[in-house]
Amino acid sequence: SESLVLHCKTHSGTKSNSCSECGRSFGCSSNLKAHMLTHSSEKTFCCEKCNKWFRQQPALSRHLRRHS
């Protein structure tokens, strides 16, 4: 199955998904997609407590811990 092929690539070190901006390579296309957000000025995740905006969900999650 396709999932098994993708899983095996994680063990072989094959990284066939390259960033067109910086050339960094990723084994999984979802990791490349997340990485591409670092090159974008678009911020889509907003803190409901202070209205600060973030490019990635993990950054917002880390930020939210500061409010608690």
mmCIF file of C-alpha atoms in Angstrom:
data_model
loop_
_atom_site.group_PDB
_atom_site.id
_atom_site.type_symbol
_atom_site.label_atom_id
_atom_site.label_comp_id
_atom_site.label_asym_id
_atom_site.label_seq_id
_atom_site.Cartn_x
_atom_site.Cartn_y
_atom_site.Cartn_z
ATOM 1 C CA SER A 1 0.000 0.000 0.000
ATOM 2 C CA GLU A 2 1.012 3.623 -0.434
ATOM 3 C CA SER A 3 1.224 4.181 3.328
ATOM 4 C CA LEU A 4 3.710 1.353 3.669
ATOM 5 C CA VAL A 5 5.875 2.788 0.891
ATOM 6 C CA LEU A 6 5.852 6.199 2.607
ATOM 7 C CA HIS A 7 6.639 4.579 5.951
ATOM 8 C CA CYS A 8 9.580 2.653 4.481
ATOM 9 C CA LYS A 9 11.015 5.884 3.048
ATOM 10 C CA THR A 10 11.274 7.270 6.587
ATOM 11 C CA HIS A 11 13.672 4.439 7.440
ATOM 12 C CA SER A 12 15.702 4.555 4.224
ATOM 13 C CA GLY A 13 16.556 8.234 4.505
ATOM 14 C CA THR A 14 14.961 8.975 1.123
ATOM 15 C CA LYS A 15 13.770 12.565 1.042
ATOM 16 C CA SER A 16 12.049 13.241 -2.262
ATOM 17 C CA ASN A 17 10.071 16.353 -1.276
ATOM 18 C CA SER A 18 12.221 19.465 -1.675
ATOM 19 C CA CYS A 19 11.417 23.046 -0.769
ATOM 20 C CA SER A 20 11.482 25.293 -3.841
ATOM 21 C CA GLU A 21 12.495 28.269 -1.674
ATOM 22 C CA CYS A 22 15.503 26.931 0.258
ATOM 23 C CA GLY A 23 16.145 23.412 -1.064
ATOM 24 C CA ARG A 24 15.566 21.631 2.250
ATOM 25 C CA SER A 25 14.307 18.073 1.692
ATOM 26 C CA PHE A 26 11.616 16.124 3.506
ATOM 27 C CA GLY A 27 10.615 12.471 3.424
ATOM 28 C CA CYS A 28 6.944 13.287 3.817
ATOM 29 C CA SER A 29 4.965 15.787 1.754
ATOM 30 C CA SER A 30 2.995 16.907 4.824
ATOM 31 C CA ASN A 31 6.268 17.943 6.491
ATOM 32 C CA LEU A 32 7.190 19.937 3.382
ATOM 33 C CA LYS A 33 3.777 21.619 3.437
ATOM 34 C CA ALA A 34 4.264 22.620 7.087
ATOM 35 C CA HIS A 35 7.794 23.852 6.312
ATOM 36 C CA MET A 36 6.566 26.023 3.426
ATOM 37 C CA LEU A 37 4.640 28.119 5.953
ATOM 38 C CA THR A 38 7.986 29.355 7.299
ATOM 39 C CA HIS A 39 8.566 31.136 3.980
ATOM 40 C CA SER A 40 5.128 32.748 3.939
ATOM 41 C CA SER A 41 4.191 36.002 5.597
ATOM 42 C CA GLU A 42 0.630 34.708 5.986
ATOM 43 C CA LYS A 43 -0.365 34.078 9.586
ATOM 44 C CA THR A 44 -3.525 32.001 9.922
ATOM 45 C CA PHE A 45 -3.582 30.995 13.609
ATOM 46 C CA CYS A 46 -4.783 33.586 16.118
ATOM 47 C CA CYS A 47 -4.585 33.640 19.915
ATOM 48 C CA GLU A 48 -8.081 34.353 21.208
ATOM 49 C CA LYS A 49 -6.679 35.858 24.411
ATOM 50 C CA CYS A 50 -4.383 38.537 22.985
ATOM 51 C CA ASN A 51 -5.020 38.516 19.204
ATOM 52 C CA LYS A 52 -1.403 37.660 18.349
ATOM 53 C CA TRP A 53 -1.120 35.796 15.029
ATOM 54 C CA PHE A 54 1.078 32.789 14.150
ATOM 55 C CA ARG A 55 2.034 30.937 10.974
ATOM 56 C CA GLN A 56 1.866 27.461 12.513
ATOM 57 C CA GLN A 57 -0.401 25.725 15.011
ATOM 58 C CA PRO A 58 2.487 24.458 17.216
ATOM 59 C CA ALA A 59 3.709 28.037 17.685
ATOM 60 C CA LEU A 60 0.227 29.102 18.781
ATOM 61 C CA SER A 61 0.033 26.130 21.164
ATOM 62 C CA ARG A 62 3.366 27.095 22.783
ATOM 63 C CA HIS A 63 2.177 30.690 23.055
ATOM 64 C CA LEU A 64 -1.119 29.687 24.701
ATOM 65 C CA ARG A 65 0.788 28.009 27.545
ATOM 66 C CA ARG A 66 2.077 31.456 28.516
ATOM 67 C CA HIS A 67 -1.466 32.588 29.250
ATOM 68 C CA SER A 68 -2.144 29.748 31.707
#
